[in-house]
CSV table of N, CA, C and O in Angstrom, one decimal:
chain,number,residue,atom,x,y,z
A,1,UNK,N,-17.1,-0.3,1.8
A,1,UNK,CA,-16.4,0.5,0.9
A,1,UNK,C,-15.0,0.8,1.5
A,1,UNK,O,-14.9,1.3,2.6
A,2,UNK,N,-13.9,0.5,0.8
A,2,UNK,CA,-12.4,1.3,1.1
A,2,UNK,C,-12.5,2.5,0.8
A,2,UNK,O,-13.1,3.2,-0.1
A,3,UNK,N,-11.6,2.9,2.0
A,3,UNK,CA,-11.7,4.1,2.0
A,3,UNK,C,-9.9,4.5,2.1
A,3,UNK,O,-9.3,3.8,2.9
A,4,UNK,N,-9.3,5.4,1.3
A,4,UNK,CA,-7.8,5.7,2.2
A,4,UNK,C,-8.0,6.6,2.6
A,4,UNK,O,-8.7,7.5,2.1
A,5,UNK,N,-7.3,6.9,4.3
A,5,UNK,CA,-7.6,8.0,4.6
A,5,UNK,C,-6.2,8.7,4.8
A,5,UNK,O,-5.2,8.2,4.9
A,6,UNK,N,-6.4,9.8,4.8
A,6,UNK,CA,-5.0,10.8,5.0
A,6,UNK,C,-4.7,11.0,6.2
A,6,UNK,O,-5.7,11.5,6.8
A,7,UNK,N,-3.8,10.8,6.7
A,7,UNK,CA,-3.1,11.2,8.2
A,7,UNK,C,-2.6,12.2,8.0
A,7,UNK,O,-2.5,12.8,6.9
A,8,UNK,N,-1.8,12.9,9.5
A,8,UNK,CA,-1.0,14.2,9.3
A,8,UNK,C,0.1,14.3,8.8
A,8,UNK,O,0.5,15.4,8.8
A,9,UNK,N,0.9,13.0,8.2
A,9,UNK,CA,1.6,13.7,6.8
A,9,UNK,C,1.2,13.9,5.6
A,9,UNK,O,0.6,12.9,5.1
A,10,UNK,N,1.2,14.9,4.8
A,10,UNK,CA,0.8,15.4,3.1
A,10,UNK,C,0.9,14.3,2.3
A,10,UNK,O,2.0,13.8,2.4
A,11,UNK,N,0.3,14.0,1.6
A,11,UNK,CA,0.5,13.0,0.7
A,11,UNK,C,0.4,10.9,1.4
A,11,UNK,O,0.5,9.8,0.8
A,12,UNK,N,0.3,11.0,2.5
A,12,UNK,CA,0.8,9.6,3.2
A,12,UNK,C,-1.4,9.3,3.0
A,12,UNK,O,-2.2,10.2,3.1
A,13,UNK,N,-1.5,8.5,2.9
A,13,UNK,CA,-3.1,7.9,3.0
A,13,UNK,C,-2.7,6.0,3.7
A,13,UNK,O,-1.9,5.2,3.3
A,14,UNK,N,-3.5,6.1,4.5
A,14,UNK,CA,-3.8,4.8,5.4
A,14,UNK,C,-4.7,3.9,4.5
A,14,UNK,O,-5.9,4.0,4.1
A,15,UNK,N,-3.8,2.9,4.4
A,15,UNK,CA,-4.6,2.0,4.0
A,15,UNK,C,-4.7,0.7,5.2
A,15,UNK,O,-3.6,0.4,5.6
A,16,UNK,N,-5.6,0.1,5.9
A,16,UNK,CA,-5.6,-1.3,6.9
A,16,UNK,C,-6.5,-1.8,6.4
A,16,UNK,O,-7.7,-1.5,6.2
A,17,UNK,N,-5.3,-3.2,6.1
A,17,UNK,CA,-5.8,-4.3,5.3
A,17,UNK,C,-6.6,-5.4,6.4
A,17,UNK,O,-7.2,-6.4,6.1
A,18,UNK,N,-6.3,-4.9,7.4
A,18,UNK,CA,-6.8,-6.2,8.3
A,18,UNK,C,-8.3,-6.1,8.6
A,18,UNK,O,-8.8,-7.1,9.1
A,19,UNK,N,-9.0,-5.0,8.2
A,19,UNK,CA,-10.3,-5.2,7.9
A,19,UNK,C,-11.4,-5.3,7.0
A,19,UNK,O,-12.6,-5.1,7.0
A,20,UNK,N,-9.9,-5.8,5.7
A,20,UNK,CA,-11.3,-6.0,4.5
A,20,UNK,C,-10.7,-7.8,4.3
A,20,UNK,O,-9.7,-8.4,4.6
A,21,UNK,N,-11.6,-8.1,3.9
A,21,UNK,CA,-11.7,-9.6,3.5
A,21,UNK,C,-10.7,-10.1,2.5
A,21,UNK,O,-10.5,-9.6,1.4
A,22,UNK,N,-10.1,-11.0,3.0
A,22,UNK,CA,-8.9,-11.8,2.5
A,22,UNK,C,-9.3,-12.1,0.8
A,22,UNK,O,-8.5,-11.8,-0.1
A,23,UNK,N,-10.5,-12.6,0.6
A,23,UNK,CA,-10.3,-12.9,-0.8
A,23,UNK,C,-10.6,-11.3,-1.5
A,23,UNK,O,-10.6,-11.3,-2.8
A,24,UNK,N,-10.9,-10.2,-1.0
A,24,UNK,CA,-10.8,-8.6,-1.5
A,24,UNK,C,-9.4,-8.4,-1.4
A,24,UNK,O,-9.0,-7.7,-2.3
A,25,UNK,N,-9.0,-8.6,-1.0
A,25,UNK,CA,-7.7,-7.8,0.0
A,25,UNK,C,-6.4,-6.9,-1.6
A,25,UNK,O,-5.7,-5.9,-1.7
A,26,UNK,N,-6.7,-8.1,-2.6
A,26,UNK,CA,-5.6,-8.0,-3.4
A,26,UNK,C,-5.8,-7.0,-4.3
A,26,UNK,O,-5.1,-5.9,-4.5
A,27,UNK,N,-6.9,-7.5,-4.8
A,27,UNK,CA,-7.8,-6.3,-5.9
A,27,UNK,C,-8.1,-5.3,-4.9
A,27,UNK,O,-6.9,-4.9,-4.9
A,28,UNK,N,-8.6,-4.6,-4.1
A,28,UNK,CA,-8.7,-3.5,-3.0
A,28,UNK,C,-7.1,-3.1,-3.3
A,28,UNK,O,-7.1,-2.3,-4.2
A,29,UNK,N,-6.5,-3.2,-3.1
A,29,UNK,CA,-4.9,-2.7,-2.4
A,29,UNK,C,-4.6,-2.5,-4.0
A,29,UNK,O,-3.9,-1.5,-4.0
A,30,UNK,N,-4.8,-2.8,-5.0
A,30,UNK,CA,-4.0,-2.3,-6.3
A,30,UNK,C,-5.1,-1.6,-7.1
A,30,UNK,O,-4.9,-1.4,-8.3
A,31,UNK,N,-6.4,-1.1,-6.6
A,31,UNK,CA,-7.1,-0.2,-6.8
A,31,UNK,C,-6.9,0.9,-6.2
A,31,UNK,O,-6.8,2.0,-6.8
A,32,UNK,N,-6.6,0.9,-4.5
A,32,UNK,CA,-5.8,2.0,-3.8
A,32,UNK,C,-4.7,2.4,-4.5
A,32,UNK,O,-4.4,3.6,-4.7
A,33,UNK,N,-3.9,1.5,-4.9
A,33,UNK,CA,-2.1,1.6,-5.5
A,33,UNK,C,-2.7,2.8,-6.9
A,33,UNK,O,-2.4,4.0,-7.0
A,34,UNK,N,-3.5,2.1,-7.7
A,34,UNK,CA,-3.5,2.9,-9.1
A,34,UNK,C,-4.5,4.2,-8.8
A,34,UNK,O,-4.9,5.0,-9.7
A,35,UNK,N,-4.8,4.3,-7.6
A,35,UNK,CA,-5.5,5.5,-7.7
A,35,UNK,C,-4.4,7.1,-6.8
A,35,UNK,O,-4.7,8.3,-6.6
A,36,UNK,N,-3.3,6.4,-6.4
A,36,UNK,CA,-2.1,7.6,-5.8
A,36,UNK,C,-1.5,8.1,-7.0
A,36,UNK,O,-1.3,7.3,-8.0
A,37,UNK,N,-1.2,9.3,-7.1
A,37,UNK,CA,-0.7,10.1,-8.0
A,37,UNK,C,1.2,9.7,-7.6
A,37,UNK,O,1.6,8.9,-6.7
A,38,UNK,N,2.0,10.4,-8.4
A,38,UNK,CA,3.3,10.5,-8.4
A,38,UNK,C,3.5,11.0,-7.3
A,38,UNK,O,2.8,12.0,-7.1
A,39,UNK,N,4.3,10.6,-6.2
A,39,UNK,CA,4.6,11.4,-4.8
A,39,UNK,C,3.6,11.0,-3.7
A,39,UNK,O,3.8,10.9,-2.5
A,40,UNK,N,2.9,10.9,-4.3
A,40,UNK,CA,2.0,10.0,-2.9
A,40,UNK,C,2.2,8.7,-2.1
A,40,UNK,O,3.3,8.2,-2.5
A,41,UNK,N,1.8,8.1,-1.4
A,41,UNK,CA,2.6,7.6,-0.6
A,41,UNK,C,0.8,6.5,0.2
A,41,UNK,O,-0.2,7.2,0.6
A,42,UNK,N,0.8,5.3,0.2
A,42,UNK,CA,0.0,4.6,1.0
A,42,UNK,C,0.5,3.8,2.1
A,42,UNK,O,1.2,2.8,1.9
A,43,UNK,N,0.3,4.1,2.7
A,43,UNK,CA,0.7,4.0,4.3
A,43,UNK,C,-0.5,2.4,4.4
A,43,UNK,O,-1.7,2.6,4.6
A,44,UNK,N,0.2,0.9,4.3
A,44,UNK,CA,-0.4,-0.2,4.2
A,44,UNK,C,0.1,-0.6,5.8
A,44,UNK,O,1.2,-0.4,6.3
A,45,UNK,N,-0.9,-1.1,6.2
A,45,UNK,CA,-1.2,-1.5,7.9
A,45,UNK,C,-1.8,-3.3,7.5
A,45,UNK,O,-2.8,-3.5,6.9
A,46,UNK,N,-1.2,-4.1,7.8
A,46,UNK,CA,-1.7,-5.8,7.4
A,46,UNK,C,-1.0,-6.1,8.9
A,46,UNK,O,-0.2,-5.7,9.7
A,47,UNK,N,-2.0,-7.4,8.7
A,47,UNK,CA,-1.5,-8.9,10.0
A,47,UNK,C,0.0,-9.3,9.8
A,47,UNK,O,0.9,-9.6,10.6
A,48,UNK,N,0.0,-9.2,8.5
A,48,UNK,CA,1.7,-10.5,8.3
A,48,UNK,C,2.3,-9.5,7.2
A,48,UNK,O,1.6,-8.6,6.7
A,49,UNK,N,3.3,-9.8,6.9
A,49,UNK,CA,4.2,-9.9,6.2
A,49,UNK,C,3.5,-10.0,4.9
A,49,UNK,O,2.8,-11.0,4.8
A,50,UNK,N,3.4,-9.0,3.7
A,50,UNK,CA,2.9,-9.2,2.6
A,50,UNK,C,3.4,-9.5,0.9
A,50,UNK,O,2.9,-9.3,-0.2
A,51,UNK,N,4.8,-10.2,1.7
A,51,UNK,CA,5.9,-10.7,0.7
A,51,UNK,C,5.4,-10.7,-0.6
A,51,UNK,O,5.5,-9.7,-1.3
A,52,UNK,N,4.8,-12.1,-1.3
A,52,UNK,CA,3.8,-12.5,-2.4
A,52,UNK,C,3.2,-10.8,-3.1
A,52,UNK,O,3.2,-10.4,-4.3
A,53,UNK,N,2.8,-10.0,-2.0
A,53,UNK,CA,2.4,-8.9,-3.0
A,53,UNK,C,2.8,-7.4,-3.2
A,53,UNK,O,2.2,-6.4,-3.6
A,54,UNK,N,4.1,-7.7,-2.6
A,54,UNK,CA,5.4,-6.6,-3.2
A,54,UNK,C,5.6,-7.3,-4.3
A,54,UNK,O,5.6,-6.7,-5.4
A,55,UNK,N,5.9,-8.8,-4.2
A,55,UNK,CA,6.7,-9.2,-5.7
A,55,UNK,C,5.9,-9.0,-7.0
A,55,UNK,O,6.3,-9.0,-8.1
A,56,UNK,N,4.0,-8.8,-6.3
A,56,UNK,CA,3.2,-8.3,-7.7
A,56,UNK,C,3.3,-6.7,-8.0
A,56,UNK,O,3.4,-6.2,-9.1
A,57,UNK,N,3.3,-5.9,-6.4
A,57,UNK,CA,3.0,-4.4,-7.2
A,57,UNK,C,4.5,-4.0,-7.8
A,57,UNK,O,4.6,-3.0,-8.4
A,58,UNK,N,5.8,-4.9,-7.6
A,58,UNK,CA,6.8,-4.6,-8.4
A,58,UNK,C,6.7,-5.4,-9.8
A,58,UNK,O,7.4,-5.0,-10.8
A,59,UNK,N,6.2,-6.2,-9.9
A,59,UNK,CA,5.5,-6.4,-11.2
A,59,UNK,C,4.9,-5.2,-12.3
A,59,UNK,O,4.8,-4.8,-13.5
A,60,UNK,N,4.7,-5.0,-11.3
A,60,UNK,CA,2.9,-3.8,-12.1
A,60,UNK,C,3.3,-2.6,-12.1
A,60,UNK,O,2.8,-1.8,-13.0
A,61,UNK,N,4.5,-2.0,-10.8
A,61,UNK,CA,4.7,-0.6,-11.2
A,61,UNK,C,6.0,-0.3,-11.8
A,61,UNK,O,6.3,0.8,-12.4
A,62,UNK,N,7.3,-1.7,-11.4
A,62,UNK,CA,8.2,-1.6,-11.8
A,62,UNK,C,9.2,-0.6,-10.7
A,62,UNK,O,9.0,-0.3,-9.5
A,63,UNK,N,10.6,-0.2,-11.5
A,63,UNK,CA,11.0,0.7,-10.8
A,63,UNK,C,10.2,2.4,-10.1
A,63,UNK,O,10.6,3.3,-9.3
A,64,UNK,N,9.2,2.3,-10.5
A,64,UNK,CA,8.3,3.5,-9.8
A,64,UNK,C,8.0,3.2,-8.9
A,64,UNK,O,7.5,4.2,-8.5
A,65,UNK,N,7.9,2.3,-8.0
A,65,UNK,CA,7.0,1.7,-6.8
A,65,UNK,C,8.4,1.8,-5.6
A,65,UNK,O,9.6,1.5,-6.0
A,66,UNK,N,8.2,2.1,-4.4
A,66,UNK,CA,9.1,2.5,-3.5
A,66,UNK,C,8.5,2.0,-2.2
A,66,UNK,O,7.4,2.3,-1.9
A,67,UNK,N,9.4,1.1,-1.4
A,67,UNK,CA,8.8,0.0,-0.2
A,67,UNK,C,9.8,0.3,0.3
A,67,UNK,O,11.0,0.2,0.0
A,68,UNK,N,9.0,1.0,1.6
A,68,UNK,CA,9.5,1.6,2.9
A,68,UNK,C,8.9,0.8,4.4
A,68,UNK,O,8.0,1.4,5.0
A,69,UNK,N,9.3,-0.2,4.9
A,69,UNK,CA,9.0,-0.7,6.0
A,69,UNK,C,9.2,0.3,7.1
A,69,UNK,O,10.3,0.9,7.3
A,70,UNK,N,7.8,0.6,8.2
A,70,UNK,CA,8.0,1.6,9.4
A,70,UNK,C,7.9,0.2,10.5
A,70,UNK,O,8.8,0.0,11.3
A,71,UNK,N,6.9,-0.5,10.2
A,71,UNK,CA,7.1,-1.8,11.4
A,71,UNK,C,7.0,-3.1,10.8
A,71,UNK,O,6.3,-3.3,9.9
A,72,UNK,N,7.6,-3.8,11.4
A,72,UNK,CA,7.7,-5.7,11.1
A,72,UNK,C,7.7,-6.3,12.3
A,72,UNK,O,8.7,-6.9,12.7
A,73,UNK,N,6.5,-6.3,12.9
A,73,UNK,CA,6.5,-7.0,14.2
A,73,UNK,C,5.5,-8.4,13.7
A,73,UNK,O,4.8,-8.4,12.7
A,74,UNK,N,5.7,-9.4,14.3
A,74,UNK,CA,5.0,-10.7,14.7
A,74,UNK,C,3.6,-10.6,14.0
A,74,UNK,O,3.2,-11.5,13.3
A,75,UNK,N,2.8,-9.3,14.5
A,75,UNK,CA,0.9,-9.5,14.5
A,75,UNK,C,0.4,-7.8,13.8
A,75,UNK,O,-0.7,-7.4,13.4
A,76,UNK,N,1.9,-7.2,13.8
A,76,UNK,CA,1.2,-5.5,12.8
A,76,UNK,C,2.5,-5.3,11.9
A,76,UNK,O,3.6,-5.3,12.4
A,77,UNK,N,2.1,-5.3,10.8
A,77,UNK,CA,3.5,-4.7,9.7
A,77,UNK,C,2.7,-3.7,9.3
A,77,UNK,O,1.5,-3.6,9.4
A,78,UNK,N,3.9,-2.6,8.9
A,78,UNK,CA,3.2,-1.0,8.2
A,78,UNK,C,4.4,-0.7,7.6
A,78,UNK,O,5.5,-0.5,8.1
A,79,UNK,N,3.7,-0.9,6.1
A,79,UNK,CA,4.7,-0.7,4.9
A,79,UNK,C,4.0,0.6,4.5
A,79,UNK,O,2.8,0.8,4.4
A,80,UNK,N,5.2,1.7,4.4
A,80,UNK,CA,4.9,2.9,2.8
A,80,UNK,C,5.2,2.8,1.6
A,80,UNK,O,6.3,3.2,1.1
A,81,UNK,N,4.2,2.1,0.8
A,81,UNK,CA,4.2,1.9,-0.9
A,81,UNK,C,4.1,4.0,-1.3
A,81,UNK,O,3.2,4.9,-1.0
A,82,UNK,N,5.5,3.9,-2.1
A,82,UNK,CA,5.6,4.8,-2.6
A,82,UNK,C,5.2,5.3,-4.5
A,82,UNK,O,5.8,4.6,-5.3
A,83,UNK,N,4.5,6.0,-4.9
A,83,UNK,CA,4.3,6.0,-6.3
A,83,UNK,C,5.6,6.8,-7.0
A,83,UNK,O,5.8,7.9,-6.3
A,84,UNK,N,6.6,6.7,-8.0
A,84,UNK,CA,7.5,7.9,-8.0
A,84,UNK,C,7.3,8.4,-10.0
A,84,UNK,O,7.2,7.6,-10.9
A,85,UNK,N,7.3,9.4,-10.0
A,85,UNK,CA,8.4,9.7,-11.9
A,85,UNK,C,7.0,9.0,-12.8
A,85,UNK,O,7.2,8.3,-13.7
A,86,UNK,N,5.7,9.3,-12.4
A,86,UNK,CA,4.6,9.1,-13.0
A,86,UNK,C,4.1,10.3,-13.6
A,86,UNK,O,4.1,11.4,-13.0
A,87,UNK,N,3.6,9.9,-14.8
A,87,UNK,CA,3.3,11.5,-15.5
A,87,UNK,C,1.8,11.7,-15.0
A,87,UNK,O,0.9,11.0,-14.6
A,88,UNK,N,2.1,13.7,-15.3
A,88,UNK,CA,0.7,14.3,-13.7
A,88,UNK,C,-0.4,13.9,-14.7
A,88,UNK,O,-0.5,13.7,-15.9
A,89,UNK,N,-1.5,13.9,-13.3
A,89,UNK,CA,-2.9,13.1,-14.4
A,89,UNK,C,-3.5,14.4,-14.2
A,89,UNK,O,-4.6,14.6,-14.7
């Protein structure tokens, strides 16, 4: 089961992709994505570079979706997918 978990910033939830299975990976990560409210923030931890699927969740969320790179090394990337200007659920 995925789980996001929340670290000690408000609103930031950890997502690490590097331990669910490659053919999960896609469907997992945009079930995490559609389950953040407006302002929230998923803090995505992957092996590589996950080019191919920024060009989908900007697909899917459009200008609401906000990509914040914290690392781009060789063997750990940690992107903040931001949610923004979504109406409150």
């Amino acid at each position: 089961m995925i789980q996001m978990q929340p670290v000690a910033e408000q609103h930031i939830h950890v997502f690490d992709a590097r331990g669910v299975a490659r053919r999960f990976r896609h469907s997992a990560i945009f079930g995490a994505m559609d389950a953040l409210r407006s302002g929230e923030t998923m803090r995505f931890v992957n092996d590589h570079d996950p080019i191919p699927l920024i060009a989908q969740l900007r697909n899917r969320f459009g200008d609401n979706l906000t990509v914040t790179y914290r690392e781009r090394g060789p063997e750990t990337v940690v992107i903040d997918f931001g949610i923004t200007e979504l109406p409150p659920q």
